[in-house]
């Protein structure tokens, strides 16, 4: 497939790159990536839970991708795929214990070589020191919600008072204010939110407290026919921690992870922050103890608490996306800046009874993706959705393409820059996407697996550590992926075909790790 699609379509694409180049201008890139942000909690995708006006505005002024998938539903691997445009078995980062080899080719390095000023602010999570960035200011490890620690070249490790999503946005705006204006820029804004343990800022602390959310239809999934799903440890009923995740901290009871919040996030707070926090959670904890909930009522209560806390931290993300957008508008940067919004993967909002991610199932395989092309692209698509099957693997080549920088042939992803502008499916576009997850057991006990997802069918193989199971789903008849059709004679042809497709993709992407 051609990697040079944009170049070919420029002459007929209206005021696109050709015009910008002739004016001696190059486009800037702002790539905003959140952590664990589900498409279900963006109102441009799904109106059931919340309103996200800033993200919706981006979608109205750009293209909302409805079939954007990750290569591996986990932070580090997703970030490594973003930087390299390659799968984990090639870039060397397969799970959160990997260390990124910063000597390898990345798209920020290629942009830098082409004259771009590059920067990353926020969550990095790749262990080694960032390379390919003129400026970096990153959270330590997973980062903290309150008064987080950052690391940068000048200051080493240091702490800043405030709420992490606001601080990352402040820092991003600050970078834009003091950037070298003789160069185009590429800024990666990588938020910590909405990662566990879903902590609200003070402004949104009381939001959603009067709201109750409908349970997803698959909440009480029995995992029949899906061994790996039955063995996971990310169930809202069993695994979510009352103190740590749901903030019910009281001397009268201990939980497995209580000390992780009392000695962690709560301890980090200033007196003021803590007293505001306690004004909500202390009386709530008392009420919770008094109610002495059991069985399904307790599970339901946990689900509501989980949703409320999660949505509060989404609210401040949305505010801050708005704040960055306003800055771009006021500084006349929407004209020549592409704004991309994505998450490092999707997340379960109670589907299958879960929080967390990791599985090849839709909610965690998919990630939100919204792309707003610069205003100078006169014919850019606005207020559109796209069902092109794209992957985070494609982000690097797409950004290079948009910046008119050559895409090296060893990049495994493919640019879909032309499709953002024209809506036309690029010739020979992929029919299936490939996925491979490796982190077992870690905290959530999700077995290693690989698989493919096409327009209609999904095939996955869970392997190693006491499992050797195949799963096949018909996404049209069974979008919730409850019925494993593997071995069902009615689907034997489909199964055969999907095996061939899977082998082809494994060969194409050079994944020889497990060939059973
Ligand atoms: C932490 C979380 C897990 C989560 C992983 C990976 N536990 O370990 O719940 O699955 O990160 O998430 S926590 O107690 O530390 O919050 S990822 O998005 O970084 O890959
Ligand atoms: Ca994540």
Short mmCIF file of C-alpha atoms and ligand atoms in Angstrom, two decimals:
data_model
loop_
_atom_site.label_atom_id
_atom_site.label_comp_id
_atom_site.label_asym_id
_atom_site.label_seq_id
_atom_site.Cartn_x
_atom_site.Cartn_y
_atom_site.Cartn_z
CA UNK A 1 0.00 0.00 0.00
CA UNK A 2 1.27 3.46 -0.82
CA UNK A 3 2.65 5.40 2.11
CA UNK A 4 2.62 8.59 0.11
CA UNK A 5 -1.08 9.11 -0.30
CA UNK A 6 -1.20 12.75 0.70
CA UNK A 7 1.41 13.83 -1.79
CA UNK A 8 -0.61 12.20 -4.54
CA UNK A 9 -3.87 13.86 -3.66
CA UNK A 10 -2.57 17.33 -2.91
CA UNK A 11 -3.17 18.93 -6.29
CA UNK A 12 -6.89 18.18 -6.13
CA UNK A 13 -7.37 18.56 -2.42
CA UNK A 14 -8.03 22.26 -2.19
CA UNK A 15 -6.05 24.40 0.16
CA UNK A 16 -4.01 21.64 1.71
CA UNK A 17 -0.34 21.04 2.17
CA UNK A 18 0.56 22.29 -1.31
CA UNK A 19 -0.77 25.76 -0.59
CA UNK A 20 0.77 25.88 2.84
CA UNK A 21 4.15 24.85 1.45
CA UNK A 22 3.92 27.45 -1.28
CA UNK A 23 3.29 30.04 1.43
CA UNK A 24 6.42 28.81 3.16
CA UNK A 25 4.36 27.49 6.06
CA UNK A 26 4.24 24.04 7.57
CA UNK A 27 1.54 22.65 9.76
CA UNK A 28 1.94 22.16 13.49
CA UNK A 29 0.76 19.12 15.41
CA UNK A 30 -0.89 18.92 18.80
CA UNK A 31 -1.46 15.35 19.83
CA UNK A 32 -3.47 15.02 23.05
CA UNK A 33 -3.48 11.57 24.55
CA UNK A 34 -5.39 10.68 27.67
CA UNK A 35 -5.00 7.56 29.69
CA UNK A 36 -7.76 4.96 29.86
CA UNK A 37 -10.39 7.27 28.40
CA UNK A 38 -13.29 5.22 27.07
CA UNK A 39 -15.15 6.31 23.94
CA UNK A 40 -18.31 5.52 25.91
CA UNK A 41 -17.68 8.63 28.04
CA UNK A 42 -17.34 11.16 25.22
CA UNK A 43 -20.71 12.55 24.23
CA UNK A 44 -19.64 12.84 20.58
CA UNK A 45 -19.52 9.04 20.67
CA UNK A 46 -22.12 8.07 23.21
CA UNK A 47 -24.65 10.23 25.00
CA UNK A 48 -25.57 7.88 27.83
CA UNK A 49 -23.29 9.07 30.58
CA UNK A 50 -21.95 12.61 30.30
CA UNK A 51 -21.46 15.76 28.28
CA UNK A 52 -18.01 16.59 26.90
CA UNK A 53 -18.54 19.92 25.10
CA UNK A 54 -14.90 20.56 24.25
CA UNK A 55 -14.30 17.14 22.78
CA UNK A 56 -17.60 17.37 20.96
CA UNK A 57 -16.53 20.70 19.46
CA UNK A 58 -13.33 19.08 18.18
CA UNK A 59 -15.42 16.32 16.65
CA UNK A 60 -17.82 18.86 15.08
CA UNK A 61 -14.87 20.64 13.54
CA UNK A 62 -13.12 17.46 12.50
CA UNK A 63 -13.52 13.74 12.00
CA UNK A 64 -14.53 11.23 14.66
CA UNK A 65 -13.03 7.79 14.07
CA UNK A 66 -15.34 4.97 15.13
CA UNK A 67 -12.99 2.10 14.42
CA UNK A 68 -9.67 3.09 15.85
CA UNK A 69 -7.94 0.15 17.54
CA UNK A 70 -4.78 -0.31 19.55
CA UNK A 71 -2.05 -2.89 18.96
CA UNK A 72 -1.96 -3.86 22.64
CA UNK A 73 -4.39 -2.46 25.20
CA UNK A 74 -1.86 -1.18 27.74
CA UNK A 75 -0.13 2.12 28.34
CA UNK A 76 3.57 1.52 27.64
CA UNK A 77 3.07 -0.63 24.55
CA UNK A 78 0.54 1.84 23.19
CA UNK A 79 2.96 4.76 23.68
CA UNK A 80 5.81 2.82 22.06
CA UNK A 81 3.59 1.99 19.06
CA UNK A 82 2.63 5.66 18.81
CA UNK A 83 6.26 6.80 18.73
CA UNK A 84 7.58 4.14 16.37
CA UNK A 85 4.64 3.13 14.17
CA UNK A 86 5.66 -0.46 14.94
CA UNK A 87 4.27 -3.36 16.96
CA UNK A 88 5.80 -4.21 20.34
CA UNK A 89 7.60 -7.31 19.05
CA UNK A 90 9.53 -5.00 16.69
CA UNK A 91 10.04 -1.89 18.87
CA UNK A 92 10.87 -4.05 21.90
CA UNK A 93 8.16 -2.72 24.23
CA UNK A 94 5.62 -5.48 24.86
CA UNK A 95 4.38 -4.86 28.39
CA UNK A 96 4.61 -2.29 31.17
CA UNK A 97 7.82 -3.89 32.48
CA UNK A 98 9.66 -3.23 29.21
CA UNK A 99 12.16 -0.38 28.86
CA UNK A 100 11.93 1.71 25.71
CA UNK A 101 15.02 1.65 23.52
CA UNK A 102 15.35 5.36 22.91
CA UNK A 103 18.05 4.91 20.30
CA UNK A 104 15.54 3.68 17.75
CA UNK A 105 13.72 5.68 15.10
CA UNK A 106 10.62 7.57 16.26
CA UNK A 107 8.36 10.05 14.52
CA UNK A 108 9.41 12.98 16.78
CA UNK A 109 13.02 12.32 15.74
CA UNK A 110 12.04 12.34 12.08
CA UNK A 111 10.09 15.58 12.56
CA UNK A 112 13.03 17.10 14.40
CA UNK A 113 15.31 16.25 11.49
CA UNK A 114 12.85 17.94 9.18
CA UNK A 115 13.07 21.17 11.17
CA UNK A 116 10.27 20.72 13.70
CA UNK A 117 10.48 21.72 17.33
CA UNK A 118 9.23 18.74 19.33
CA UNK A 119 7.98 18.46 22.90
CA UNK A 120 6.24 16.02 25.22
CA UNK A 121 4.49 17.01 28.43
CA UNK A 122 2.82 14.62 30.89
CA UNK A 123 2.72 10.86 31.11
CA UNK A 124 5.64 9.09 29.44
CA UNK A 125 5.69 5.64 31.12
CA UNK A 126 8.47 4.26 28.91
CA UNK A 127 11.10 4.19 31.69
CA UNK A 128 14.12 5.35 29.67
CA UNK A 129 14.79 9.07 29.19
CA UNK A 130 12.83 10.60 26.29
CA UNK A 131 14.76 11.05 23.05
CA UNK A 132 13.78 13.03 19.97
CA UNK A 133 12.26 15.90 21.93
CA UNK A 134 13.64 19.43 22.15
CA UNK A 135 11.70 19.79 25.35
CA UNK A 136 10.28 17.21 27.72
CA UNK A 137 8.64 17.50 31.09
CA UNK A 138 7.22 14.18 32.16
CA UNK A 139 5.40 12.64 35.10
CA UNK A 140 7.31 10.16 37.20
CA UNK A 141 5.97 6.66 36.44
CA UNK A 142 2.18 6.65 36.38
CA UNK A 143 2.08 10.12 37.90
CA UNK A 144 -0.23 11.38 40.66
CA UNK A 145 -3.47 13.32 40.49
CA UNK A 146 -2.63 15.74 43.28
CA UNK A 147 0.62 17.72 43.52
CA UNK A 148 2.38 15.47 41.01
CA UNK A 149 6.11 14.98 40.56
CA UNK A 150 7.61 15.74 37.17
CA UNK A 151 11.06 15.21 35.69
CA UNK A 152 12.76 17.42 33.17
CA UNK A 153 16.31 18.03 32.04
CA UNK A 154 16.84 21.31 33.91
CA UNK A 155 15.15 20.60 37.20
CA UNK A 156 15.52 16.85 37.63
CA UNK A 157 12.63 15.53 39.73
CA UNK A 158 10.39 18.19 41.26
CA UNK A 159 6.87 18.58 42.59
CA UNK A 160 4.15 21.04 41.58
CA UNK A 161 1.10 21.90 43.63
CA UNK A 162 -2.22 21.45 41.90
CA UNK A 163 -4.28 18.98 39.93
CA UNK A 164 -2.45 17.01 37.28
CA UNK A 165 -4.72 17.69 34.27
CA UNK A 166 -4.59 21.45 34.89
CA UNK A 167 -0.83 21.38 35.35
CA UNK A 168 -0.15 19.44 32.14
CA UNK A 169 -2.30 21.95 30.26
CA UNK A 170 -0.57 24.93 31.91
CA UNK A 171 2.78 23.46 30.93
CA UNK A 172 1.62 22.87 27.36
CA UNK A 173 0.43 26.46 27.02
CA UNK A 174 3.65 27.65 28.56
CA UNK A 175 5.64 25.66 26.00
CA UNK A 176 3.60 27.17 23.17
CA UNK A 177 4.18 30.67 24.54
CA UNK A 178 7.92 30.32 24.64
CA UNK A 179 8.49 28.11 21.61
CA UNK A 180 10.89 29.02 18.84
CA UNK A 181 8.50 30.72 16.43
CA UNK A 182 10.79 30.26 13.47
CA UNK A 183 9.97 26.54 13.46
CA UNK A 184 6.81 24.47 13.16
CA UNK A 185 6.09 22.44 16.29
CA UNK A 186 4.84 19.04 17.33
CA UNK A 187 3.58 18.94 20.91
CA UNK A 188 2.47 15.74 22.63
CA UNK A 189 0.17 16.46 25.56
CA UNK A 190 -0.09 13.21 27.50
CA UNK A 191 -2.55 13.28 30.38
CA UNK A 192 -2.58 11.06 33.42
CA UNK A 193 -6.36 11.21 33.70
CA UNK A 194 -8.51 9.11 33.53
CA UNK A 195 -6.24 6.42 34.96
CA UNK A 196 -7.07 4.55 38.14
CA UNK A 197 -7.87 5.73 40.82
CA UNK A 198 -10.07 8.23 38.97
CA UNK A 199 -9.65 11.23 41.26
CA UNK A 200 -11.65 14.37 40.72
CA UNK A 201 -10.28 17.88 40.84
CA UNK A 202 -11.88 20.15 43.40
CA UNK A 203 -14.04 21.93 40.85
CA UNK A 204 -15.87 18.77 39.81
CA UNK A 205 -15.83 16.98 43.16
CA UNK A 206 -19.58 17.21 43.68
CA UNK A 207 -20.56 16.58 40.05
CA UNK A 208 -22.63 13.51 39.19
CA UNK A 209 -23.45 12.85 42.85
CA UNK A 210 -27.16 13.01 42.09
CA UNK A 211 -26.86 10.84 39.00
CA UNK A 212 -27.36 7.10 38.66
CA UNK A 213 -26.20 5.24 35.60
CA UNK A 214 -27.84 2.31 33.89
CA UNK A 215 -25.89 -0.92 34.19
CA UNK A 216 -24.46 -2.06 30.87
CA UNK A 217 -26.39 -5.03 29.50
CA UNK A 218 -23.38 -7.30 29.87
CA UNK A 219 -22.69 -6.33 33.48
CA UNK A 220 -23.69 -9.76 34.82
CA UNK A 221 -21.84 -11.70 32.11
CA UNK A 222 -21.27 -15.35 33.12
CA UNK A 223 -18.24 -15.71 30.77
CA UNK A 224 -19.64 -18.92 29.42
CA UNK A 225 -17.35 -20.32 26.71
CA UNK A 226 -14.62 -17.72 27.43
CA UNK A 227 -12.07 -19.10 29.86
CA UNK A 228 -9.76 -16.07 29.90
CA UNK A 229 -12.69 -13.76 30.63
CA UNK A 230 -13.72 -15.98 33.52
CA UNK A 231 -10.22 -15.84 35.05
CA UNK A 232 -9.60 -12.08 34.97
CA UNK A 233 -9.32 -9.95 38.11
CA UNK A 234 -10.85 -6.69 37.05
CA UNK A 235 -14.37 -7.23 38.19
CA UNK A 236 -16.28 -4.36 39.76
CA UNK A 237 -18.04 -6.83 42.01
CA UNK A 238 -14.96 -8.72 43.26
CA UNK A 239 -11.79 -6.79 42.52
CA UNK A 240 -12.49 -3.08 42.82
CA UNK A 241 -11.16 -1.91 46.17
CA UNK A 242 -13.56 -0.11 48.48
CA UNK A 243 -10.90 2.11 50.03
CA UNK A 244 -8.42 2.54 47.20
CA UNK A 245 -10.65 2.72 44.16
CA UNK A 246 -13.89 3.92 45.72
CA UNK A 247 -12.38 6.10 48.47
CA UNK A 248 -14.25 4.61 51.42
CA UNK A 249 -11.50 5.13 53.97
CA UNK A 250 -12.39 4.45 57.58
CA UNK A 251 -10.61 3.14 60.65
CA UNK A 252 -13.30 0.52 61.18
CA UNK A 253 -12.27 -1.62 58.22
CA UNK A 254 -9.25 -2.53 56.15
CA UNK A 255 -9.09 -3.47 52.51
CA UNK A 256 -6.32 -5.03 50.42
CA UNK A 257 -5.28 -1.70 48.93
CA UNK A 258 -6.27 0.75 51.66
CA UNK A 259 -2.68 1.73 52.47
CA UNK A 260 -2.07 2.54 48.80
CA UNK A 261 -4.50 5.47 49.04
CA UNK A 262 -3.83 6.55 52.63
CA UNK A 263 -0.06 6.42 52.10
CA UNK A 264 -0.33 7.60 48.49
CA UNK A 265 -2.75 10.06 46.92
CA UNK A 266 -4.38 11.20 50.19
CA UNK A 267 -1.04 11.78 51.82
CA UNK A 268 0.09 13.98 48.94
CA UNK A 269 -2.73 16.46 49.42
CA UNK A 270 -2.36 19.85 51.04
CA UNK A 271 -4.52 20.56 54.07
CA UNK A 272 -6.92 22.56 51.96
CA UNK A 273 -7.20 19.94 49.25
CA UNK A 274 -7.73 17.26 51.86
CA UNK A 275 -10.43 19.10 53.73
CA UNK A 276 -12.41 19.67 50.51
CA UNK A 277 -11.91 16.00 49.61
CA UNK A 278 -13.07 14.85 53.04
CA UNK A 279 -16.12 17.09 52.88
CA UNK A 280 -17.47 14.68 50.28
CA UNK A 281 -16.00 11.31 51.14
CA UNK A 282 -16.07 11.26 54.96
CA UNK A 283 -19.86 11.61 55.32
CA UNK A 284 -20.33 9.32 52.34
CA UNK A 285 -18.19 6.63 54.01
CA UNK A 286 -20.25 6.92 57.21
CA UNK A 287 -23.45 6.47 55.23
CA UNK A 288 -21.95 3.55 53.37
CA UNK A 289 -21.01 1.78 56.61
CA UNK A 290 -24.46 2.38 58.06
CA UNK A 291 -26.20 1.04 54.98
CA UNK A 292 -24.32 -2.28 55.35
CA UNK A 293 -24.99 -3.24 51.74
CA UNK A 294 -24.68 -6.85 50.61
CA UNK A 295 -24.82 -8.87 47.39
CA UNK A 296 -26.16 -7.16 44.27
CA UNK A 297 -26.99 -3.93 46.14
CA UNK A 298 -23.34 -3.61 47.12
CA UNK A 299 -22.17 -4.37 43.57
CA UNK A 300 -24.60 -1.81 42.16
CA UNK A 301 -23.41 0.76 44.66
CA UNK A 302 -19.77 0.09 43.65
CA UNK A 303 -20.66 0.55 40.00
CA UNK A 304 -22.32 3.94 40.65
CA UNK A 305 -19.35 5.14 42.69
CA UNK A 306 -16.91 3.99 40.02
CA UNK A 307 -18.86 5.79 37.29
CA UNK A 308 -19.19 9.02 39.24
CA UNK A 309 -15.50 9.26 40.09
CA UNK A 310 -14.44 8.35 36.58
CA UNK A 311 -16.77 10.92 35.01
CA UNK A 312 -15.53 13.67 37.33
CA UNK A 313 -12.00 13.23 36.08
CA UNK A 314 -13.26 13.15 32.49
CA UNK A 315 -14.97 16.50 33.18
CA UNK A 316 -11.71 18.21 34.00
CA UNK A 317 -10.04 16.63 30.98
CA UNK A 318 -12.75 18.10 28.82
CA UNK A 319 -12.32 21.53 30.46
CA UNK A 320 -8.61 21.39 29.75
CA UNK A 321 -9.01 20.30 26.14
CA UNK A 322 -11.22 23.38 25.87
CA UNK A 323 -8.59 25.55 27.47
CA UNK A 324 -5.92 24.42 25.01
CA UNK A 325 -8.33 24.88 22.12
CA UNK A 326 -9.11 28.43 23.26
CA UNK A 327 -5.41 29.18 23.40
CA UNK A 328 -4.95 27.92 19.84
CA UNK A 329 -7.89 30.02 18.70
CA UNK A 330 -6.76 33.20 20.44
CA UNK A 331 -3.27 32.79 19.05
CA UNK A 332 -4.40 32.13 15.52
CA UNK A 333 -3.00 28.62 15.57
CA UNK A 334 -6.10 26.71 14.51
CA UNK A 335 -5.27 27.98 11.06
CA UNK A 336 -2.19 25.79 10.66
CA UNK A 337 -2.33 23.24 13.48
CA UNK A 338 -3.79 19.75 13.37
CA UNK A 339 -5.31 18.71 16.70
CA UNK A 340 -5.57 15.02 17.46
CA UNK A 341 -7.30 13.52 20.48
CA UNK A 342 -6.88 9.87 21.45
CA UNK A 343 -6.48 7.65 24.50
CA UNK A 344 -3.77 5.03 25.06
CA UNK A 345 -6.56 2.44 24.91
CA UNK A 346 -10.22 2.03 25.70
CA UNK A 347 -11.71 1.10 29.07
CA UNK A 348 -14.58 -0.91 30.53
CA UNK A 349 -17.39 1.11 32.02
CA UNK A 350 -18.87 -1.99 33.62
CA UNK A 351 -19.29 -3.97 30.38
CA UNK A 352 -18.74 -7.66 31.23
CA UNK A 353 -18.77 -6.46 34.86
CA UNK A 354 -15.32 -4.85 34.50
CA UNK A 355 -13.09 -1.87 34.97
CA UNK A 356 -9.58 -1.80 33.35
CA UNK A 357 -8.79 -2.92 29.79
CA UNK A 358 -6.27 -5.39 28.24
CA UNK A 359 -8.67 -7.69 26.36
CA UNK A 360 -9.11 -7.75 22.58
CA UNK A 361 -12.84 -7.21 23.21
CA UNK A 362 -14.25 -4.02 21.75
CA UNK A 363 -14.33 -1.66 24.74
CA UNK A 364 -10.61 -1.99 25.38
CA UNK A 365 -9.43 -2.73 21.84
CA UNK A 366 -10.96 0.50 20.58
CA UNK A 367 -9.79 3.94 21.50
CA UNK A 368 -11.43 7.28 20.84
CA UNK A 369 -9.83 9.24 18.01
CA UNK A 370 -10.85 12.71 16.91
CA UNK A 371 -8.85 14.66 14.35
CA UNK A 372 -9.35 18.31 13.54
CA UNK A 373 -7.45 19.41 10.46
CA UNK A 374 -6.12 22.98 10.30
CA UNK A 375 -8.48 25.64 8.98
CA UNK A 376 -6.18 26.19 6.02
CA UNK A 377 -7.39 22.87 4.68
CA UNK A 378 -10.38 24.44 3.05
CA UNK A 379 -11.88 21.14 2.05
CA UNK A 380 -11.12 19.34 5.28
CA UNK A 381 -13.95 17.19 6.50
CA UNK A 382 -15.89 18.75 9.37
CA UNK A 383 -18.46 17.13 11.59
CA UNK A 384 -17.95 13.72 10.05
CA UNK A 385 -17.42 10.25 11.35
CA UNK A 386 -15.24 7.64 9.73
CA UNK A 387 -15.41 3.87 9.95
CA UNK A 388 -12.01 3.31 8.40
CA UNK A 389 -10.17 0.63 10.43
CA UNK A 390 -7.20 2.54 11.75
CA UNK A 391 -4.76 1.74 14.56
CA UNK A 392 -2.48 3.66 16.87
CA UNK A 393 0.20 2.05 14.70
CA UNK A 394 -0.87 4.46 11.95
CA UNK A 395 -0.54 7.65 14.00
CA UNK A 396 3.20 8.12 13.40
CA UNK A 397 3.07 7.78 9.60
CA UNK A 398 -0.10 9.88 9.46
CA UNK A 399 1.49 12.73 11.40
CA UNK A 400 4.64 12.53 9.27
CA UNK A 401 2.48 12.62 6.17
CA UNK A 402 0.50 15.63 7.41
CA UNK A 403 3.80 17.39 8.08
CA UNK A 404 5.03 16.51 4.60
CA UNK A 405 7.90 14.43 5.95
CA UNK A 406 8.94 11.15 4.28
CA UNK A 407 7.71 7.96 5.91
CA UNK A 408 10.50 5.38 6.28
CA UNK A 409 9.63 2.03 4.74
CA UNK A 410 10.21 0.07 7.97
CA UNK A 411 7.25 1.76 9.68
CA UNK A 412 4.50 -0.86 9.99
CA UNK A 413 1.57 1.53 10.23
CA UNK A 414 0.06 3.26 7.23
CA UNK A 415 -0.81 6.90 6.78
CA UNK A 416 -4.50 7.71 6.53
CA UNK A 417 -3.87 11.45 6.11
CA UNK A 418 -5.67 11.58 2.78
CA UNK A 419 -8.76 9.98 4.27
CA UNK A 420 -8.98 12.63 6.99
CA UNK A 421 -9.19 15.26 4.32
CA UNK A 422 -11.27 13.58 1.66
CA UNK A 423 -13.13 10.78 3.41
CA UNK A 424 -12.02 8.48 0.59
CA UNK A 425 -10.84 5.02 1.65
CA UNK A 426 -7.20 4.68 0.56
CA UNK A 427 -6.61 2.00 -2.09
CA UNK A 428 -5.85 -1.42 -0.68
CA UNK A 429 -6.67 -0.45 2.88
CA UNK A 430 -6.43 -3.28 5.44
CA UNK A 431 -9.35 -5.65 6.03
CA UNK A 432 -8.30 -6.70 9.51
CA UNK A 433 -6.29 -5.24 12.32
CA UNK A 434 -3.77 -7.23 14.36
CA UNK A 435 -3.50 -7.27 18.15
CA UNK A 436 -1.09 -8.85 20.64
CA UNK A 437 -1.22 -8.54 24.44
CA UNK A 438 1.53 -10.01 26.67
CA UNK A 439 1.18 -8.94 30.31
CA UNK A 440 0.24 -11.95 32.46
CA UNK A 441 -0.57 -12.18 35.30
CA UNK A 442 0.17 -8.66 36.52
CA UNK A 443 -2.66 -7.23 38.62
CA UNK A 444 -5.61 -8.20 36.52
CA UNK A 445 -4.77 -11.73 35.44
CA UNK A 446 -5.62 -11.27 31.78
CA UNK A 447 -4.02 -14.05 29.75
CA UNK A 448 -1.66 -13.35 26.88
CA UNK A 449 -3.45 -13.35 23.58
CA UNK A 450 -3.25 -12.27 20.00
CA UNK A 451 -5.88 -11.98 17.32
CA UNK A 452 -7.46 -10.10 14.48
CA UNK A 453 -10.56 -8.02 14.07
CA UNK A 454 -12.22 -7.53 10.74
CA UNK A 455 -15.38 -5.69 9.84
CA UNK A 456 -17.55 -8.56 10.92
CA UNK A 457 -15.51 -11.23 12.69
CA UNK A 458 -12.93 -11.41 15.42
CA UNK A 459 -10.57 -14.32 16.10
CA UNK A 460 -8.37 -14.52 19.19
CA UNK A 461 -5.99 -17.03 20.72
CA UNK A 462 -5.32 -17.01 24.48
CA UNK A 463 -2.11 -18.90 25.21
CA UNK A 464 0.51 -19.88 27.83
CA UNK A 465 0.11 -20.03 31.60
CA UNK A 466 -2.44 -22.82 31.62
CA UNK A 467 -4.59 -21.70 28.72
CA UNK A 468 -4.82 -22.59 25.04
CA UNK A 469 -8.18 -21.28 23.88
CA UNK A 470 -9.50 -19.82 20.68
CA UNK A 471 -12.42 -17.42 20.47
CA UNK A 472 -14.43 -16.39 17.42
CA UNK A 473 -17.11 -13.73 17.41
CA UNK A 474 -19.65 -12.55 14.87
CA UNK A 475 -19.69 -8.84 15.66
CA UNK A 476 -22.78 -8.23 13.58
CA UNK A 477 -24.97 -10.77 15.36
CA UNK A 478 -23.21 -10.52 18.69
CA UNK A 479 -21.69 -7.05 19.14
CA UNK A 480 -21.25 -7.67 22.88
CA UNK A 481 -19.05 -10.70 22.21
CA UNK A 482 -20.89 -13.07 24.49
CA UNK A 483 -21.01 -16.14 22.25
CA UNK A 484 -17.78 -17.84 21.35
CA UNK A 485 -18.38 -19.48 17.97
CA UNK A 486 -15.04 -21.20 17.74
CA UNK A 487 -15.61 -24.83 16.75
CA UNK A 488 -19.24 -24.16 15.80
CA UNK A 489 -19.76 -26.10 12.52
CA UNK A 490 -21.92 -23.30 11.11
CA UNK A 491 -18.90 -21.04 11.21
CA UNK A 492 -16.26 -23.49 10.03
CA UNK A 493 -15.68 -21.62 6.77
CA UNK A 494 -15.43 -18.27 8.55
CA UNK A 495 -13.08 -19.81 11.09
CA UNK A 496 -10.83 -21.19 8.36
CA UNK A 497 -10.73 -17.87 6.57
CA UNK A 498 -9.97 -15.95 9.75
CA UNK A 499 -7.11 -18.31 10.55
CA UNK A 500 -5.62 -17.61 7.13
CA UNK A 501 -6.04 -13.86 7.61
CA UNK A 502 -4.44 -14.11 11.03
CA UNK A 503 -1.45 -16.03 9.66
CA UNK A 504 -1.07 -13.50 6.86
CA UNK A 505 -1.03 -10.56 9.25
CA UNK A 506 1.38 -12.28 11.60
CA UNK A 507 3.67 -12.84 8.67
CA UNK A 508 3.25 -9.33 7.33
CA UNK A 509 4.03 -7.82 10.73
CA UNK A 510 6.78 -10.37 11.43
CA UNK A 511 5.27 -11.64 14.67
CA UNK A 512 6.75 -15.10 15.16
CA UNK A 513 6.40 -15.16 18.93
CA UNK A 514 3.76 -17.88 19.23
CA UNK A 515 2.66 -19.81 16.23
CA UNK A 516 0.53 -22.54 17.64
C1 LIG B 1 -1.56 0.21 37.31
C2 LIG B 1 -3.00 0.02 37.79
C3 LIG B 1 -3.67 -1.11 37.05
C4 LIG B 1 -3.54 -0.89 35.56
C5 LIG B 1 -2.07 -0.74 35.19
C6 LIG B 1 -1.82 -0.51 33.74
N1 LIG B 1 -3.02 -0.19 39.20
O1 LIG B 1 -0.77 -0.88 37.68
O2 LIG B 1 -5.03 -1.17 37.44
O3 LIG B 1 -4.10 -1.95 34.85
O4 LIG B 1 -1.55 0.36 35.91
O5 LIG B 1 -2.42 0.66 33.29
S1 LIG B 1 -2.76 1.06 40.17
O6 LIG B 1 -3.12 0.60 41.50
O7 LIG B 1 -1.35 1.41 40.12
O8 LIG B 1 -3.58 2.16 39.73
S2 LIG B 1 -1.75 1.47 32.13
O9 LIG B 1 -2.78 2.28 31.55
O10 LIG B 1 -0.70 2.28 32.72
O11 LIG B 1 -1.22 0.49 31.21
CA1 LIG B 2 -3.78 3.43 29.94
#
